[in-house]
C-alpha cells in the first residue's frame, strides 16, 4: 500500500509565502512524475505544477515565477514553495504521484488527502 501525506498548508496574508510538502510512503519501488493540483471552493481541480523524476518542471501560467516545485528522491518527497501569494491562490492543494509498487510491474497514480491554503488579510 502506498500513501501520500501533505503538510504545510495554513492561513497566510497576501504577499506571504508557504511551503507545502508531500511525502510518499509504503512499498515503493519507483516514483515517476509528481504533481501538485489545487481546487478552489466550488471550482474544478487544476494542475499547478509537475516535476519528473529527472527534475524537469512545468507550471501553470497563473503561478509561473511565484511557485517552485522540487523533490527529494531519497525521501520520496515533493515540495511546493509558494511566494507572493494572493487570494486567488486560496484552495485545497493536492499532491499526485505516479508510483510503481514492489508488488506490481504496473504504475499507478496516488493522491494525497489535500491541505488547505487560505490567503487572506
XYZ file of N, CA and C in Angstrom:
363
model
N 0.841 -1.183 0.000
C 0.000 0.000 0.000
C 0.885 1.246 0.000
N 0.465 2.221 -0.783
C 1.211 3.480 -0.895
C 0.349 4.617 -0.378
N 0.953 5.508 0.378
C 0.246 6.680 0.890
C 1.022 7.946 0.574
N 0.266 9.008 0.296
C 0.846 10.338 0.137
C 0.260 11.227 1.226
N 1.120 11.913 1.957
C 0.673 12.763 3.044
C 1.227 14.166 2.835
N 0.294 15.133 2.702
C 0.686 16.526 2.517
C 0.752 17.230 3.864
N 1.551 18.289 3.904
C 1.620 19.149 5.076
C 2.075 20.534 4.637
N 1.885 21.503 5.537
C 2.397 22.840 5.273
C 1.359 23.881 4.917
N 0.114 23.491 4.776
C -0.915 24.468 4.467
C -1.227 25.346 5.665
N -2.068 26.353 5.427
C -2.459 27.239 6.507
C -2.980 28.571 6.004
N -3.061 29.508 6.918
C -3.538 30.861 6.623
C -2.335 31.792 6.478
N -2.307 32.555 5.395
C -1.203 33.482 5.160
C -1.756 34.772 4.580
N -1.101 35.873 4.866
C -1.534 37.163 4.343
C -1.091 37.322 2.886
N -1.800 38.137 2.132
C -1.372 38.406 0.741
C 0.079 38.876 0.704
N 0.812 38.354 -0.267
C 2.234 38.658 -0.368
C 3.124 37.705 0.396
N 2.526 36.860 1.205
C 3.300 35.936 2.027
C 3.701 34.675 1.281
N 4.336 33.770 2.027
C 4.853 32.531 1.451
C 4.455 31.336 2.295
N 4.358 30.205 1.631
C 4.155 28.926 2.294
C 4.938 27.870 1.532
N 5.307 26.820 2.240
C 5.970 25.683 1.606
C 5.192 24.408 1.926
N 4.670 23.784 0.887
C 3.949 22.532 1.041
C 4.901 21.355 0.837
N 4.642 20.289 1.571
C 5.398 19.051 1.412
C 4.429 17.908 1.177
N 4.905 16.904 0.458
C 4.107 15.701 0.225
C 5.056 14.512 0.255
N 4.884 13.674 1.252
C 5.761 12.526 1.427
C 5.041 11.240 1.046
N 5.695 10.451 0.209
C 5.148 9.156 -0.182
C 5.772 8.068 0.685
N 4.946 7.117 1.103
C 5.442 6.027 1.926
C 4.752 4.730 1.537
N 5.352 3.616 1.954
C 4.786 2.316 1.643
C 5.750 1.483 0.826
N 5.194 0.479 0.158
C 6.014 -0.450 -0.629
C 6.290 0.141 -2.008
N 7.212 1.084 -2.039
C 7.502 1.845 -3.259
C 8.761 1.333 -3.927
N 8.619 0.988 -5.189
C 9.788 0.619 -5.979
C 10.356 1.842 -6.686
N 9.483 2.579 -7.353
C 9.911 3.779 -8.078
C 8.799 4.817 -8.073
N 9.192 6.068 -8.146
C 8.231 7.162 -8.291
C 8.573 7.928 -9.554
N 7.591 8.127 -10.396
C 7.797 8.886 -11.618
C 7.434 10.336 -11.403
N 6.614 10.874 -12.306
C 6.248 12.273 -12.212
C 5.419 12.523 -10.956
N 5.682 13.673 -10.332
C 4.921 14.103 -9.158
C 4.297 15.453 -9.486
N 3.058 15.615 -9.092
C 2.299 16.809 -9.473
C 1.628 17.450 -8.266
N 1.418 18.745 -8.372
C 0.585 19.474 -7.424
C -0.637 19.996 -8.176
N -1.794 19.751 -7.587
C -3.051 20.287 -8.080
C -3.644 21.173 -6.986
N -4.614 21.979 -7.377
C -5.379 22.730 -6.393
C -6.835 22.812 -6.825
N -7.695 22.941 -5.827
C -9.125 23.036 -6.097
C -9.740 24.118 -5.234
N -10.014 25.276 -5.825
C -10.717 26.315 -5.068
C -12.139 25.866 -4.771
N -12.732 26.410 -3.735
C -14.093 26.033 -3.354
C -15.054 26.269 -4.524
N -15.820 25.264 -4.861
C -16.818 25.381 -5.910
C -16.275 25.333 -7.327
N -14.990 25.071 -7.470
C -14.394 25.047 -8.806
C -13.722 23.697 -9.065
N -13.307 23.499 -10.312
C -12.662 22.245 -10.687
C -11.207 22.224 -10.232
N -10.717 21.016 -10.046
C -9.317 20.834 -9.700
C -8.454 21.197 -10.908
N -7.356 21.901 -10.650
C -6.476 22.320 -11.732
C -5.030 21.965 -11.412
N -4.273 21.678 -12.471
C -2.863 21.343 -12.320
C -2.064 22.621 -12.065
N -1.242 22.590 -11.042
C -0.428 23.744 -10.681
C 1.004 23.589 -11.196
N 1.584 22.413 -10.929
C 2.987 22.198 -11.312
C 3.277 20.707 -11.336
N 4.292 20.342 -12.106
C 4.752 18.963 -12.041
C 6.270 18.912 -12.149
N 6.809 17.802 -11.672
C 8.247 17.586 -11.738
C 8.493 16.114 -12.037
N 9.343 15.861 -13.014
C 9.655 14.484 -13.380
C 10.714 13.913 -12.433
N 10.956 12.636 -12.555
C 11.966 12.010 -11.707
C 13.356 12.580 -12.000
N 13.528 13.102 -13.192
C 14.807 13.705 -13.558
C 14.927 15.172 -13.208
N 13.851 15.742 -12.673
C 13.895 17.124 -12.223
C 13.354 18.155 -13.196
N 12.804 17.714 -14.326
C 12.190 18.669 -15.254
C 10.862 19.153 -14.682
N 10.614 20.451 -14.800
C 9.432 21.048 -14.187
C 8.580 21.788 -15.207
N 7.324 21.969 -14.851
C 6.403 22.769 -15.653
C 5.368 23.368 -14.716
N 4.867 24.559 -15.082
C 3.963 25.291 -14.205
C 2.754 25.829 -14.969
N 1.659 25.982 -14.239
C 0.521 26.703 -14.783
C 0.911 28.167 -14.941
N 0.357 28.818 -15.946
C 0.702 30.224 -16.199
C 0.423 31.102 -14.977
N -0.609 30.759 -14.234
C -1.033 31.586 -13.106
C -0.031 31.586 -11.956
N 0.889 30.625 -11.943
C 1.840 30.544 -10.821
C 3.284 30.691 -11.260
N 3.529 30.790 -12.541
C 4.907 30.922 -13.030
C 5.588 32.137 -12.418
N 6.811 31.909 -11.960
C 7.574 32.993 -11.355
C 7.295 33.184 -9.875
N 6.250 32.517 -9.363
C 5.920 32.652 -7.939
C 6.067 31.324 -7.188
N 5.748 30.226 -7.860
C 5.798 28.904 -7.232
C 6.997 28.127 -7.775
N 7.579 27.307 -6.928
C 8.680 26.435 -7.329
C 8.442 25.029 -6.809
N 8.454 24.067 -7.713
C 8.293 22.670 -7.330
C 9.676 22.007 -7.297
N 9.892 21.169 -6.306
C 11.151 20.441 -6.190
C 10.870 19.090 -5.550
N 11.864 18.207 -5.589
C 11.667 16.891 -4.991
C 12.979 16.385 -4.420
N 12.822 15.541 -3.407
C 13.958 14.844 -2.818
C 13.695 13.356 -3.034
N 14.345 12.788 -4.011
C 14.074 11.396 -4.360
C 14.461 10.427 -3.248
N 15.464 10.783 -2.477
C 15.877 9.913 -1.374
C 14.802 9.840 -0.287
N 14.014 10.908 -0.181
C 12.968 10.961 0.839
C 11.587 10.717 0.254
N 11.505 10.464 -1.057
C 10.204 10.261 -1.722
C 9.260 11.424 -1.429
N 9.783 12.630 -1.494
C 9.027 13.804 -1.099
C 9.075 14.870 -2.196
N 7.940 15.495 -2.415
C 7.852 16.625 -3.348
C 7.444 17.860 -2.555
N 7.956 19.005 -2.980
C 7.699 20.264 -2.294
C 7.091 21.269 -3.264
N 6.368 22.232 -2.706
C 5.873 23.355 -3.480
C 6.118 24.618 -2.677
N 7.093 25.400 -3.093
C 7.375 26.682 -2.466
C 6.499 27.725 -3.144
N 5.677 28.395 -2.366
C 4.729 29.361 -2.899
C 5.044 30.737 -2.346
N 5.398 31.658 -3.224
C 5.730 33.027 -2.835
C 4.737 34.005 -3.453
N 4.735 35.206 -2.935
C 3.851 36.264 -3.449
C 2.408 35.768 -3.566
N 1.940 35.133 -2.530
C 0.595 34.565 -2.565
C -0.461 35.655 -2.608
N -1.551 35.367 -3.296
C -2.680 36.287 -3.357
C -3.971 35.504 -3.126
N -5.061 36.189 -2.858
C -6.310 35.483 -2.529
C -6.750 34.475 -3.588
N -6.386 34.698 -4.842
C -6.755 33.751 -5.901
C -6.050 32.410 -5.747
N -5.036 32.336 -4.903
C -4.330 31.073 -4.659
C -5.020 30.238 -3.581
N -6.055 30.781 -2.961
C -6.787 30.044 -1.926
C -7.429 28.801 -2.522
N -7.120 27.648 -1.940
C -7.622 26.383 -2.465
C -7.164 25.250 -1.565
N -7.724 24.071 -1.803
C -7.150 22.852 -1.244
C -6.104 22.351 -2.233
N -4.916 22.111 -1.755
C -3.808 21.667 -2.595
C -3.598 20.169 -2.407
N -3.504 19.466 -3.531
C -3.331 18.016 -3.523
C -2.052 17.640 -4.248
N -1.364 16.648 -3.726
C -0.246 16.100 -4.489
C -0.689 14.786 -5.143
N -0.011 14.476 -6.207
C -0.305 13.294 -7.005
C 1.032 12.719 -7.466
N 1.153 11.412 -7.389
C 2.418 10.796 -7.795
C 2.152 9.506 -8.556
N 2.957 9.277 -9.569
C 2.898 8.031 -10.334
C 3.903 7.068 -9.703
N 3.381 5.966 -9.183
C 4.200 5.087 -8.349
C 4.169 3.658 -8.873
N 5.326 3.025 -8.848
C 5.412 1.598 -9.091
C 5.685 0.927 -7.759
N 4.739 0.116 -7.316
C 4.899 -0.586 -6.048
C 5.730 -1.845 -6.252
N 6.322 -2.304 -5.169
C 7.123 -3.530 -5.240
C 6.279 -4.716 -5.691
N 5.003 -4.692 -5.357
C 4.130 -5.844 -5.634
C 3.597 -5.866 -7.050
N 3.959 -4.872 -7.852
C 3.364 -4.768 -9.181
C 4.372 -4.244 -10.200
N 4.192 -4.671 -11.461
C 5.006 -4.104 -12.524
C 4.325 -2.882 -13.118
N 3.076 -2.638 -12.694
C 2.310 -1.519 -13.234
C 2.547 -0.248 -12.439
N 2.352 0.866 -13.104
C 2.417 2.173 -12.463
C 0.988 2.621 -12.153
N 0.854 3.274 -11.026
C -0.472 3.734 -10.599
C -0.352 5.123 -9.998
N -1.369 5.962 -10.245
C -1.391 7.308 -9.683
C -2.047 7.295 -8.302
N -1.375 7.924 -7.364
C -1.897 8.053 -6.000
C -2.105 9.533 -5.675
N -3.060 9.784 -4.790
C -3.397 11.142 -4.367
C -3.202 11.288 -2.870
N -2.787 12.487 -2.463
C -2.797 12.830 -1.063
C -4.182 13.273 -0.636
N -4.327 13.562 0.648
C -5.631 13.905 1.207
C -5.965 15.385 1.032
N -4.972 16.181 0.664
C -5.186 17.609 0.464
C -4.835 18.428 1.696
N -4.390 19.649 1.451
C -4.103 20.584 2.539
C -4.629 21.964 2.143
N -5.303 22.612 3.080
C -5.955 23.892 2.796
C -4.938 25.035 2.841
N -4.959 25.849 1.816
C -4.186 27.090 1.792
C -5.172 28.243 1.668
N -5.126 29.161 2.608
C -6.012 30.325 2.605
C -5.171 31.585 2.635
N -5.386 32.435 1.636
C -4.654 33.698 1.550
C -5.650 34.820 1.818
N -5.478 35.475 2.949
C -6.437 36.492 3.360
C -5.800 37.428 4.369
N -6.249 38.684 4.315
C -5.780 39.655 5.310
C -6.752 39.716 6.491
